[in-house]
Coordinates of C-alpha atoms in Angstrom, one line a residue:
Chain A
M517 CA 114.3 82.4 70.7
P518 CA 114.2 85.9 72.1
K519 CA 111.9 88.0 70.1
G520 CA 111.3 91.7 69.7
P521 CA 108.4 93.6 71.3
E522 CA 105.2 92.0 70.4
S523 CA 102.2 93.9 69.0
F524 CA 98.8 93.4 70.6
G525 CA 96.5 94.0 67.8
G526 CA 95.4 96.4 65.0
G527 CA 95.2 100.1 64.8
R528 CA 94.2 102.7 62.3
E529 CA 95.9 101.4 59.2
Q530 CA 95.3 101.3 55.5
N531 CA 92.3 103.6 55.2
E532 CA 94.0 106.7 56.3
T533 CA 97.1 105.9 54.3
D534 CA 95.0 105.4 51.2
E535 CA 93.3 108.7 51.8
L536 CA 96.6 110.5 52.1
K537 CA 97.9 108.8 49.0
S538 CA 94.8 109.9 47.1
E539 CA 95.2 113.4 48.3
Y540 CA 98.8 113.5 47.1
Q541 CA 97.8 112.0 43.8
A542 CA 95.0 114.6 43.4
R543 CA 97.6 117.3 44.0
G544 CA 99.7 115.8 41.3
D545 CA 102.3 114.9 43.9
E546 CA 102.2 111.2 43.6
A547 CA 105.9 111.0 43.9
N548 CA 105.8 112.4 47.5
K549 CA 106.4 109.0 49.0
D550 CA 108.3 110.4 51.8
A551 CA 105.2 112.1 53.2
I552 CA 103.3 108.9 52.9
K553 CA 106.0 107.0 54.7
A554 CA 106.1 109.6 57.4
A555 CA 102.3 109.2 57.8
Q556 CA 102.6 105.5 58.0
K557 CA 105.3 105.8 60.6
E558 CA 103.1 108.1 62.6
Q559 CA 100.4 105.5 62.5
E560 CA 102.8 102.7 63.6
K561 CA 103.9 104.8 66.5
N562 CA 100.4 105.0 67.7
F563 CA 99.9 101.4 66.8
N564 CA 97.8 99.8 69.5
V565 CA 97.9 101.5 72.8
S566 CA 94.9 99.5 73.9
P567 CA 94.0 99.7 77.5
A568 CA 94.7 96.0 78.0
A569 CA 98.1 96.4 76.4
V570 CA 99.0 99.3 78.7
L571 CA 97.8 97.4 81.7
E572 CA 100.0 94.4 80.8
K573 CA 103.0 96.7 80.4
L574 CA 102.2 98.4 83.7
K575 CA 102.3 95.0 85.4
N576 CA 105.7 94.3 84.0
N577 CA 107.3 97.5 84.9
P578 CA 108.6 97.4 88.5
A579 CA 108.9 101.2 88.9
A580 CA 105.3 101.7 87.8
K581 CA 104.1 98.9 90.1
K582 CA 105.9 100.4 93.0
V583 CA 104.2 103.8 92.5
I584 CA 100.9 102.0 92.4
G585 CA 101.9 99.9 95.3
Y586 CA 102.6 102.9 97.5
A587 CA 99.2 104.3 96.7
A588 CA 97.6 100.9 97.5
I589 CA 99.2 100.9 100.9
G590 CA 97.9 104.3 101.7
A591 CA 94.5 103.3 100.5
A592 CA 94.5 100.1 102.5
V593 CA 95.5 101.9 105.7
G594 CA 92.7 104.3 105.2
I595 CA 90.2 101.5 104.7
F596 CA 91.2 99.4 107.6
A597 CA 91.6 102.2 110.0
T598 CA 87.9 102.8 109.5
S599 CA 87.2 99.1 109.8
F600 CA 89.1 98.9 113.0
I601 CA 86.9 101.5 114.5
L602 CA 83.8 99.6 113.4
M603 CA 85.1 96.3 114.6
S604 CA 86.0 97.6 118.0
A605 CA 82.6 99.1 118.3
S606 CA 81.0 95.7 117.5
K607 CA 83.1 93.9 120.1
A608 CA 84.6 91.1 118.0
S609 CA 85.6 87.9 119.7
A610 CA 88.6 88.2 122.1
S611 CA 90.7 85.7 120.2
N612 CA 90.5 87.8 117.1
N613 CA 90.6 91.2 118.5
S614 CA 94.3 91.1 118.4
V615 CA 94.2 90.4 114.7
I616 CA 91.7 93.0 113.9
T617 CA 93.0 95.8 116.1
N618 CA 96.5 95.3 114.8
A619 CA 95.3 95.1 111.3
P620 CA 96.1 98.6 110.1
K621 CA 99.6 98.5 111.6
A622 CA 100.1 94.9 110.4
M623 CA 98.9 95.9 106.9
V624 CA 101.5 98.6 106.6
E625 CA 104.3 96.5 108.1
Q626 CA 103.4 93.4 106.1
A627 CA 102.8 95.4 102.9
M628 CA 106.1 97.2 103.2
T629 CA 107.9 94.0 102.4
P630 CA 111.3 94.0 100.6
A631 CA 109.4 93.9 97.3
M632 CA 107.9 97.4 98.1
T633 CA 111.2 99.0 99.1
P634 CA 113.9 99.9 96.6
V635 CA 115.9 96.9 95.5
T636 CA 119.5 97.0 96.4
T637 CA 122.3 95.0 94.9
P638 CA 123.0 92.1 97.1
E639 CA 126.6 91.6 98.3
A640 CA 126.1 87.9 98.6
V641 CA 123.2 85.5 98.6
T642 CA 123.3 82.9 101.2
V643 CA 120.6 80.5 102.3
T644 CA 120.6 78.9 105.7
F645 CA 119.6 75.3 105.8
E646 CA 118.8 75.0 109.5
N647 CA 117.0 71.9 110.3
D648 CA 114.2 73.5 112.3
G649 CA 111.8 70.7 111.8
N650 CA 111.1 71.6 108.1
E651 CA 110.6 68.2 106.6
F652 CA 111.6 69.5 103.2
A653 CA 115.0 70.9 104.0
G654 CA 118.3 69.3 105.1
E655 CA 121.7 68.1 104.3
T656 CA 122.7 64.8 102.8
I657 CA 125.3 62.5 104.1
N658 CA 127.6 63.9 101.4
G659 CA 127.2 67.4 102.6
V660 CA 124.7 68.5 99.9
K661 CA 122.3 71.1 101.2
Y662 CA 118.7 71.3 99.9
D663 CA 115.3 72.8 100.6
Y664 CA 112.4 71.5 98.7
T665 CA 109.7 73.6 100.5
E666 CA 109.0 75.6 97.4
Y667 CA 109.1 72.6 95.1
A668 CA 106.7 70.7 97.4
D669 CA 104.2 73.6 97.6
R670 CA 102.2 72.4 94.6
E671 CA 99.1 74.4 95.5
N672 CA 101.1 77.6 94.7
K673 CA 103.0 76.4 91.6
V674 CA 101.8 76.5 88.1
A675 CA 102.8 72.9 87.2
Y676 CA 103.2 69.8 89.4
N677 CA 106.8 69.2 88.5
A678 CA 107.9 72.8 88.2
Y679 CA 111.1 73.9 89.9
G680 CA 109.1 76.5 91.9
Y681 CA 106.8 79.4 92.0
D682 CA 105.9 81.9 89.3
Y683 CA 108.6 84.6 89.2
T684 CA 106.9 86.9 86.7
K685 CA 107.3 89.6 89.4
D686 CA 111.0 89.7 88.5
Y687 CA 110.3 90.6 84.9
N688 CA 112.6 93.4 83.8
D689 CA 114.3 93.4 87.1
R690 CA 117.8 92.0 86.8
N691 CA 118.7 92.2 90.5
A692 CA 115.5 90.4 91.5
A693 CA 115.9 87.8 88.8
T694 CA 119.5 87.2 89.8
N695 CA 118.5 86.7 93.5
S696 CA 115.7 84.4 92.6
I697 CA 117.7 82.2 90.3
I698 CA 120.6 81.9 92.7
R699 CA 118.2 81.0 95.5
M700 CA 116.6 78.3 93.3
A701 CA 120.1 76.9 92.6
E702 CA 120.8 76.8 96.3
Q703 CA 117.5 75.1 97.2
E704 CA 117.5 72.4 94.5
P705 CA 120.6 70.6 93.4
E706 CA 118.7 69.4 90.3
A707 CA 118.2 73.0 89.3
L708 CA 121.8 73.8 89.9
A709 CA 122.9 70.8 87.7
S710 CA 120.7 72.1 84.9
Y711 CA 122.1 75.6 85.2
A712 CA 125.7 74.5 85.3
Y713 CA 125.3 72.2 82.3
N714 CA 124.1 75.1 80.2
A715 CA 126.0 78.0 81.6
F716 CA 129.6 76.8 81.9
T717 CA 132.1 76.6 79.2
D718 CA 134.0 73.4 78.7
D719 CA 137.1 74.9 80.4
E720 CA 135.0 75.8 83.4
K721 CA 133.4 72.4 83.5
Q722 CA 136.9 70.8 83.2
E723 CA 138.0 72.8 86.2
L724 CA 135.1 71.6 88.3
G725 CA 135.4 68.0 87.1
I726 CA 132.1 67.9 85.3
K727 CA 133.2 68.2 81.7
G728 CA 131.4 65.8 79.3
L729 CA 128.6 65.0 81.8
S730 CA 125.0 65.4 81.0
M731 CA 122.9 67.5 83.4
V732 CA 121.5 64.3 84.9
E733 CA 125.0 63.0 85.5
I734 CA 126.0 66.2 87.1
D735 CA 123.0 65.9 89.4
N736 CA 124.0 62.3 90.2
K737 CA 127.5 63.5 91.1
F738 CA 126.0 65.6 93.8
D739 CA 124.7 62.4 95.4
Q740 CA 128.1 60.8 95.6
A741 CA 131.0 61.3 97.9
G742 CA 132.3 64.9 97.7
G743 CA 128.9 66.0 96.5
G744 CA 128.7 68.8 99.1
D745 CA 132.0 70.4 98.0
L746 CA 131.1 70.1 94.4
Q747 CA 127.8 71.8 95.1
K748 CA 129.6 74.7 96.8
S749 CA 132.1 75.1 93.9
V750 CA 129.5 74.9 91.2
L751 CA 127.2 77.3 93.0
S752 CA 130.0 79.8 93.5
K753 CA 130.9 79.8 89.8
F754 CA 127.3 80.1 88.7
S755 CA 126.6 83.0 91.1
Q756 CA 129.8 84.7 89.8
I757 CA 128.6 84.4 86.2
L758 CA 125.2 85.8 86.9
K759 CA 126.5 88.8 88.7
D760 CA 129.3 89.6 86.2
D761 CA 129.1 92.9 84.4
K762 CA 129.7 91.2 81.2
T763 CA 126.6 89.1 81.6
S764 CA 123.4 90.5 80.2
F765 CA 119.7 89.8 80.9
N766 CA 117.1 90.1 78.2
F767 CA 113.5 89.7 79.3
Y768 CA 111.0 88.8 76.7
R769 CA 107.7 87.0 76.0
E770 CA 107.7 83.5 74.4
N771 CA 105.0 82.3 72.0
D772 CA 106.6 79.2 70.5
T773 CA 107.0 75.6 71.4
E774 CA 110.0 74.6 73.3
Q775 CA 111.4 71.9 75.6
T776 CA 111.7 72.8 79.3
N777 CA 113.3 71.1 82.3
Y778 CA 111.2 69.8 85.2
V779 CA 112.0 67.9 88.4
Y780 CA 110.2 64.7 89.2
F781 CA 110.1 62.5 92.3
V782 CA 110.6 58.8 92.6
D783 CA 110.1 57.5 96.1
E784 CA 112.9 55.1 96.1
N785 CA 113.3 55.2 99.9
E786 CA 109.5 54.6 100.2
D787 CA 109.2 57.2 102.9
G788 CA 107.4 60.0 101.1
N789 CA 110.2 62.4 101.9
Y790 CA 112.0 64.5 99.3
T791 CA 115.8 64.0 99.2
P792 CA 118.2 64.9 96.4
D793 CA 118.8 61.3 95.5
E794 CA 115.0 60.8 94.8
L795 CA 114.5 64.0 92.7
H796 CA 115.6 63.9 89.1
L797 CA 115.7 66.1 86.1
G798 CA 113.3 65.5 83.2
Y799 CA 111.9 67.6 80.4
D800 CA 108.6 68.2 78.7
T801 CA 107.4 69.9 75.5
K802 CA 105.5 73.1 76.1
R803 CA 103.6 75.5 73.8
R804 CA 104.1 79.0 75.3
S805 CA 101.7 81.8 75.1
N806 CA 103.1 85.2 76.0
A807 CA 105.2 83.5 78.7
P808 CA 107.7 85.7 80.5
Q809 CA 111.2 84.5 79.9
V810 CA 114.7 85.7 80.5
D811 CA 117.6 85.1 78.1
I812 CA 121.0 85.4 79.7
S813 CA 124.2 85.7 77.8
R814 CA 127.8 86.7 78.5
T815 CA 130.8 88.0 76.8
I816 CA 134.0 86.0 77.2
T817 CA 137.5 86.6 76.1
N818 CA 139.3 84.1 74.0
P819 CA 143.0 83.2 74.5
D820 CA 143.9 85.3 71.5
G821 CA 142.2 88.3 73.1
T822 CA 139.2 88.4 71.0
T823 CA 135.8 88.3 72.6
K824 CA 132.6 86.5 71.8
T825 CA 129.1 86.4 73.3
I826 CA 127.8 83.1 74.4
K827 CA 124.5 82.0 75.7
V828 CA 124.2 81.2 79.4
L829 CA 120.6 80.2 79.9
D830 CA 117.1 80.8 78.6
L831 CA 114.8 80.5 81.5
N832 CA 111.0 80.2 82.0
M833 CA 109.9 82.5 84.8
N834 CA 106.4 81.1 85.2
C835 CA 107.7 77.9 86.8
G836 CA 110.7 78.8 88.9
Y837 CA 113.3 79.6 86.3
Q838 CA 113.5 76.4 84.3
P839 CA 115.9 76.2 81.4
N840 CA 114.4 76.1 77.9
Y841 CA 115.7 74.4 74.8
E842 CA 114.8 74.3 71.1
K843 CA 115.6 70.6 71.0
A844 CA 115.2 67.9 73.6
P845 CA 118.1 68.0 76.0
Q846 CA 120.5 65.1 75.8
G847 CA 120.3 62.3 78.4
V848 CA 117.1 63.6 80.0
P849 CA 113.9 61.6 80.2
K850 CA 110.7 63.1 78.9
I851 CA 108.0 63.4 81.6
E852 CA 104.6 65.0 82.0
S853 CA 105.1 68.4 83.6
N854 CA 101.8 68.5 85.5
K855 CA 101.5 65.0 86.9
P856 CA 103.4 62.8 89.3
V857 CA 105.4 60.3 87.3
P858 CA 104.8 56.5 87.6
Q859 CA 107.4 54.8 89.7
V860 CA 108.8 53.2 86.6
I861 CA 110.2 55.5 84.1
S862 CA 110.2 54.0 80.5
G863 CA 113.5 55.2 79.0
G864 CA 113.5 53.1 75.8
G865 CA 114.8 54.4 72.5
P866 CA 118.2 55.2 71.1
G867 CA 121.2 55.5 73.3
G868 CA 122.1 58.5 75.2
G869 CA 123.2 61.4 73.1
G870 CA 120.4 60.9 70.6
G871 CA 118.8 64.2 71.4
G872 CA 117.6 66.2 68.5
E873 CA 114.0 66.0 67.4
D874 CA 113.7 62.3 68.2
P875 CA 110.5 62.1 70.3
T876 CA 111.6 58.8 71.9
P877 CA 113.5 59.7 75.0
P878 CA 116.9 58.1 75.5
P879 CA 117.2 55.6 78.3
D880 CA 117.7 57.1 81.7
P881 CA 121.5 57.1 82.3
D882 CA 120.9 57.2 86.0
P883 CA 123.0 54.3 87.4
K884 CA 120.6 53.8 90.2
P885 CA 118.4 50.6 89.9
V886 CA 114.8 51.1 88.8
P887 CA 112.4 49.9 91.5
P888 CA 111.5 46.3 90.8
D889 CA 107.7 46.5 90.6
P890 CA 106.9 46.7 86.9
V891 CA 103.2 47.2 87.4
P892 CA 102.0 50.7 87.5
P893 CA 101.1 51.4 91.1
D894 CA 97.8 52.8 92.4
P895 CA 97.2 56.3 91.2
D896 CA 98.0 57.7 94.6
P897 CA 100.3 55.2 96.4
K898 CA 101.6 57.7 98.9
P899 CA 100.1 61.0 99.8
T900 CA 102.0 63.9 98.3
P901 CA 103.8 65.7 101.1
K902 CA 102.5 69.1 101.6
P903 CA 102.3 71.7 104.5
K904 CA 100.0 70.3 107.1
P905 CA 97.0 72.5 108.2
K906 CA 96.7 73.6 111.7
N907 CA 93.7 71.5 112.8
P908 CA 93.3 68.9 110.0
E909 CA 90.6 67.0 111.9
N910 CA 88.5 70.1 112.5
L911 CA 89.1 72.0 109.3
E912 CA 85.9 73.2 107.7
R913 CA 86.5 75.1 104.5
I914 CA 84.6 78.3 103.9
D915 CA 85.6 78.8 100.3
D916 CA 82.1 78.4 99.0
K917 CA 80.7 81.0 101.4
V918 CA 83.4 83.5 100.5
H919 CA 82.9 82.9 96.8
K920 CA 79.3 84.0 97.2
D921 CA 80.4 87.0 99.1
I922 CA 82.7 88.1 96.3
G923 CA 79.7 87.9 93.9
K924 CA 79.5 86.6 90.4
D925 CA 80.5 89.9 88.9
D926 CA 84.2 89.4 89.3
N927 CA 84.3 85.7 89.1
T928 CA 83.7 85.4 85.5
G929 CA 87.2 86.2 84.4
R930 CA 89.1 89.3 83.6
V931 CA 87.2 92.1 81.9
N932 CA 89.3 94.3 79.7
P933 CA 89.7 97.8 81.0
E934 CA 88.5 100.8 78.9
Y935 CA 89.9 104.3 78.7
N936 CA 87.9 107.3 80.0
P937 CA 85.9 108.3 76.9
G938 CA 85.8 111.9 78.0
V939 CA 84.0 114.4 75.6
S940 CA 84.8 114.0 71.9
P941 CA 85.0 117.0 69.6
E942 CA 81.9 115.7 67.8
D943 CA 79.8 116.3 70.9
I944 CA 80.5 120.0 70.9
T945 CA 79.2 122.4 68.3
A946 CA 80.7 125.8 67.8
P947 CA 78.6 128.6 69.1
P948 CA 77.1 131.1 66.6
S949 CA 79.0 134.3 66.4
P950 CA 77.0 137.4 67.2
G951 CA 76.8 138.6 63.6
D952 CA 75.7 135.3 62.0
Y953 CA 72.0 135.7 62.3
G954 CA 71.0 139.3 62.1
G955 CA 67.5 138.6 61.2
T956 CA 65.8 139.5 57.9
A957 CA 65.3 143.1 57.0
P958 CA 61.7 143.9 56.3
V959 CA 60.8 144.5 52.7
T960 CA 59.8 148.0 52.3
T961 CA 58.3 149.6 49.3
P962 CA 58.4 153.4 48.8
N963 CA 55.0 154.8 49.3
Q964 CA 53.8 156.0 46.0
P965 CA 51.7 159.2 46.4
S966 CA 49.0 157.9 44.1
Q967 CA 48.8 154.6 45.8
G968 CA 47.8 153.6 49.2
A969 CA 50.4 152.2 51.5
E970 CA 50.9 148.5 51.1
D971 CA 50.2 146.4 54.1
V972 CA 53.4 145.5 55.8
Q973 CA 53.6 141.7 56.0
P974 CA 53.8 140.6 59.6
T975 CA 57.2 139.2 60.4
N976 CA 57.1 135.5 61.1
P977 CA 58.5 135.1 64.5
G978 CA 60.1 131.9 63.5
N979 CA 62.3 133.7 61.0
D980 CA 63.7 136.1 63.5
Y981 CA 67.1 135.0 64.4
G982 CA 68.2 138.1 66.0
G983 CA 67.5 137.1 69.6
D984 CA 69.0 134.3 71.7
Q985 CA 66.8 131.4 71.0
G986 CA 68.6 129.2 73.5
G987 CA 69.4 125.6 72.6
A988 CA 72.0 123.0 73.1
N989 CA 74.9 125.3 73.4
D990 CA 73.1 128.0 75.3
G991 CA 75.6 129.4 77.7
N992 CA 77.6 126.2 77.6
A993 CA 79.7 126.8 74.6
N994 CA 82.9 127.4 76.4
E995 CA 82.7 124.8 79.2
N996 CA 84.4 122.1 77.1
P997 CA 86.2 124.0 74.5
V998 CA 87.5 122.0 71.6
E999 CA 91.2 122.0 71.7
G1000 CA 92.5 123.5 68.6
N1001 CA 92.3 121.5 65.5
D1002 CA 93.1 124.4 63.3
Q1003 CA 93.8 122.5 60.2
S1004 CA 90.4 120.8 60.2
Q1005 CA 88.7 124.0 61.1
E1006 CA 90.4 125.8 58.2
E1007 CA 89.6 123.0 55.9
A1008 CA 86.0 123.2 57.0
D1009 CA 85.9 126.9 56.4
R1010 CA 87.4 126.4 53.0
N1011 CA 84.8 123.9 52.1
E1012 CA 82.0 126.1 53.4
Q1013 CA 83.2 129.0 51.3
T1014 CA 83.2 126.9 48.2
D1015 CA 79.7 125.9 48.9
L1016 CA 78.4 129.4 48.9
P1017 CA 76.6 130.4 45.7
S1018 CA 78.6 132.4 43.2
D1019 CA 77.6 135.9 42.4
S1020 CA 75.7 135.1 39.3
G1021 CA 72.6 136.8 38.1
E1022 CA 70.4 133.8 38.6
S1023 CA 71.7 133.2 42.1
G1024 CA 71.4 136.9 42.9
D1025 CA 67.7 136.8 41.9
E1026 CA 67.0 133.8 44.0
L1027 CA 68.7 135.5 47.0
A1028 CA 66.8 138.6 46.4
D1029 CA 63.6 136.7 46.3
L1030 CA 64.4 135.2 49.6
G1031 CA 64.9 138.7 50.9
I1032 CA 68.6 138.1 51.7
R1033 CA 69.7 140.8 49.3
Chain B
M767 CA 99.7 82.2 86.5
E768 CA 98.7 85.8 85.7
S769 CA 100.5 88.5 87.7
H770 CA 98.8 91.2 89.5
L771 CA 99.1 94.9 89.2
V772 CA 99.0 95.4 92.9
D773 CA 101.5 93.8 95.2
E774 CA 100.3 90.3 96.1
T775 CA 101.3 90.5 99.7
L776 CA 99.0 93.5 100.1
L777 CA 96.2 91.8 98.2
G778 CA 96.6 88.7 100.4
Q779 CA 96.5 90.8 103.6
F780 CA 93.4 92.6 102.4
A781 CA 91.8 89.3 101.7
D782 CA 92.8 88.0 105.2
V783 CA 91.4 91.0 107.0
L784 CA 88.2 91.0 105.0
I785 CA 87.5 87.4 105.8
A786 CA 88.5 87.9 109.5
Q787 CA 85.9 90.6 109.6
K788 CA 83.1 88.4 108.4
Y789 CA 84.3 84.9 109.5
P790 CA 86.5 85.4 112.5
G791 CA 88.6 82.6 113.7
Q792 CA 89.1 80.9 110.4
P793 CA 92.6 79.5 109.6
K794 CA 94.0 80.4 106.2
E795 CA 93.7 76.8 105.0
A796 CA 89.9 77.0 105.4
Y797 CA 89.6 79.6 102.6
A798 CA 92.8 79.2 100.5
D799 CA 91.0 79.0 97.2
A800 CA 88.7 81.9 98.0
R801 CA 91.6 84.0 99.1
K802 CA 93.1 83.8 95.7
D803 CA 89.8 84.7 94.1
I804 CA 89.5 87.8 96.3
M805 CA 93.0 88.8 95.3
D806 CA 92.2 88.3 91.6
A807 CA 88.9 90.1 91.8
L808 CA 90.2 93.1 93.7
D809 CA 93.3 93.4 91.5
N810 CA 90.9 93.3 88.5
K811 CA 88.8 96.1 89.8
I812 CA 91.7 98.2 90.7
S813 CA 93.3 97.7 87.3
R814 CA 90.1 98.7 85.5
A815 CA 89.7 101.8 87.7
I816 CA 93.3 103.0 87.1
I817 CA 93.1 102.5 83.4
G818 CA 89.6 103.9 83.3
S819 CA 90.9 107.1 84.8
L820 CA 93.1 107.7 81.7
T821 CA 91.9 109.2 78.5
E822 CA 93.1 107.7 75.3
E823 CA 95.8 110.4 74.9
Q824 CA 97.0 109.9 78.5
G825 CA 97.1 106.1 77.8
M826 CA 99.3 106.7 74.8
E827 CA 101.6 108.9 76.8
L828 CA 101.8 106.3 79.5
N829 CA 102.4 103.6 76.9
Q830 CA 105.3 105.5 75.6
L831 CA 106.8 105.8 79.0
L832 CA 106.4 102.1 79.5
D833 CA 107.8 101.3 76.0
E834 CA 110.9 103.3 76.9
G835 CA 111.4 100.8 79.8
S836 CA 111.6 103.6 82.3
T837 CA 112.8 102.4 85.7
D838 CA 112.3 105.8 87.3
E839 CA 109.5 105.8 89.9
A840 CA 109.5 109.6 89.8
A841 CA 108.6 109.6 86.1
F842 CA 105.5 107.5 86.7
A843 CA 104.6 109.5 89.8
D844 CA 104.9 112.7 87.8
F845 CA 102.8 111.3 85.0
F846 CA 99.9 110.7 87.3
K847 CA 100.4 114.0 89.2
K848 CA 100.5 115.9 85.9
Y849 CA 96.9 114.8 85.1
N850 CA 95.7 115.0 88.6
I851 CA 95.1 111.3 88.8
N852 CA 95.1 110.5 92.5
L853 CA 95.9 106.8 92.6
E854 CA 95.4 106.4 96.3
E855 CA 91.9 107.9 96.1
I856 CA 91.0 105.6 93.1
I857 CA 92.3 102.5 94.9
Q858 CA 90.6 103.4 98.2
K859 CA 87.3 103.8 96.5
V860 CA 87.6 100.4 94.8
M861 CA 88.7 98.8 98.1
Q862 CA 85.9 100.4 100.0
E863 CA 83.2 99.3 97.6
F864 CA 84.7 95.8 97.5
Q865 CA 84.7 95.6 101.2
D866 CA 81.1 96.9 101.4
D867 CA 79.9 94.4 98.9
F868 CA 81.7 91.6 100.5
L869 CA 80.4 92.3 104.0
K870 CA 76.9 92.7 102.7
G871 CA 77.2 89.3 101.0
G872 CA 78.1 90.1 97.3
K873 CA 76.0 91.6 94.5
N874 CA 74.5 88.3 93.5
A875 CA 74.3 86.6 96.8

């Protein structure tokens, strides 16, 4: 599934290669294929550096983004320091003065988040699950810790049933990706189950007591007695694999169809709360378009001392690091990624282990009973839990007003950037050299004694090129000098010379008639 | 979800301060959608301005640096310095114009 660097479009191609080829043929050097190949290679090197492509690469390079980020912080502080002065002068409301007056300092402090400072290798990643009133976090009776805050934050996720947020920011950053994946595994036992199923060898699964289980069954095991200890062991092993030197991360863009894990909720307790026993693994088929992914593999040593590289995980970064598969994962029901599932999951079809390309999902091997009500419930039987606003009864949205303030200009979608066109060589003409136009010498005829002097024809001022007539390049010739393109200049000179009339009698007469010689 | 060129925390803070200037006292929930639009629009403008400060040759050179997968911040900083491209100045200009337009009510308001 990993693919090489993608190309973004066309460049200068066949025309120039054909010209070169013609040139070599004209020189009788048709066999000089090496030169043609070299020219083609040069074109490929310059193949598509479009502004949009460069921008996309900039976004995906953490080092470049940091440099731009530091500049943005400086710019923002400059802006809001000025605004602060204006706001103070206009005497904003007392309750908001503290916000505005502290804005510059807050901007800098807030902006200098860990993302803006150099990333350091973590010693250990731990997540505290303190029950501080967060309705989405806690610990089960079996000691399994969970935190579904990110999962439940649907407004900020790409898909309804996605594991979590968009982690494209981790692209090309192994440390950041490692941290994010481990945090996801700690927060959601379902995610951990999917990771363990894919990442562990049979021996490792055997050691942990999960050999032969599907990912759904591993998830169920967390819900049983001893689930907490199992979670700790599996998490520890998984973290170890990700941080191992023999594990490699390959970030790439996906443009194919694949199957991807999701997590869906069935409110079996009928209380609207998310607990591990009510959240389950599913999968959906997705058509990717330039989607950021990370392919993780590791090298292991066989008993006979030989080594081999095995796949660990292929993860989709857009939706919280969900595992991808070419074929439907075994024992996992198919769901819709962007909708809440009905309370009854239809799991008909062949028995578990069918997998492959059979579109009919196998029956859900989940031993828990399906809720008895076979009739699809109302579209929204229970409100989806989400963070509560501060003053829900008094909340008046101002989105529309703010949209108008932004203006239509930037609300019509992204406009591709363009390079600075600068001054092209075609805009500049070479200045005349001093000797080019020396004027025309007057035609004189010796005065014959027996004849009167001939009238001297008045010189047509229009033909006098001796003086500075001014013009487009008057005095400006050297402001934007053409940077040497010696070859083309020599070629032009050569062509110009061949255009000059040869020194034939006929031509010489014509030139003489014109008064040139 | 499309990623931004500028750090999203900074974009979000900028949006919050802008809105506080014009609509003081509003909780974040009251303008959640518009906040994202501000972030996208501002990032869009900054991206165009930075790319627009490069000539095609400079773009090719930057492209090469990116294709090499450079993780060296100094390399990118040196690139912009070499061509006298002052990123802070460019971004500040964009932010200032954005703020002015926003406070005046938008170009098409």
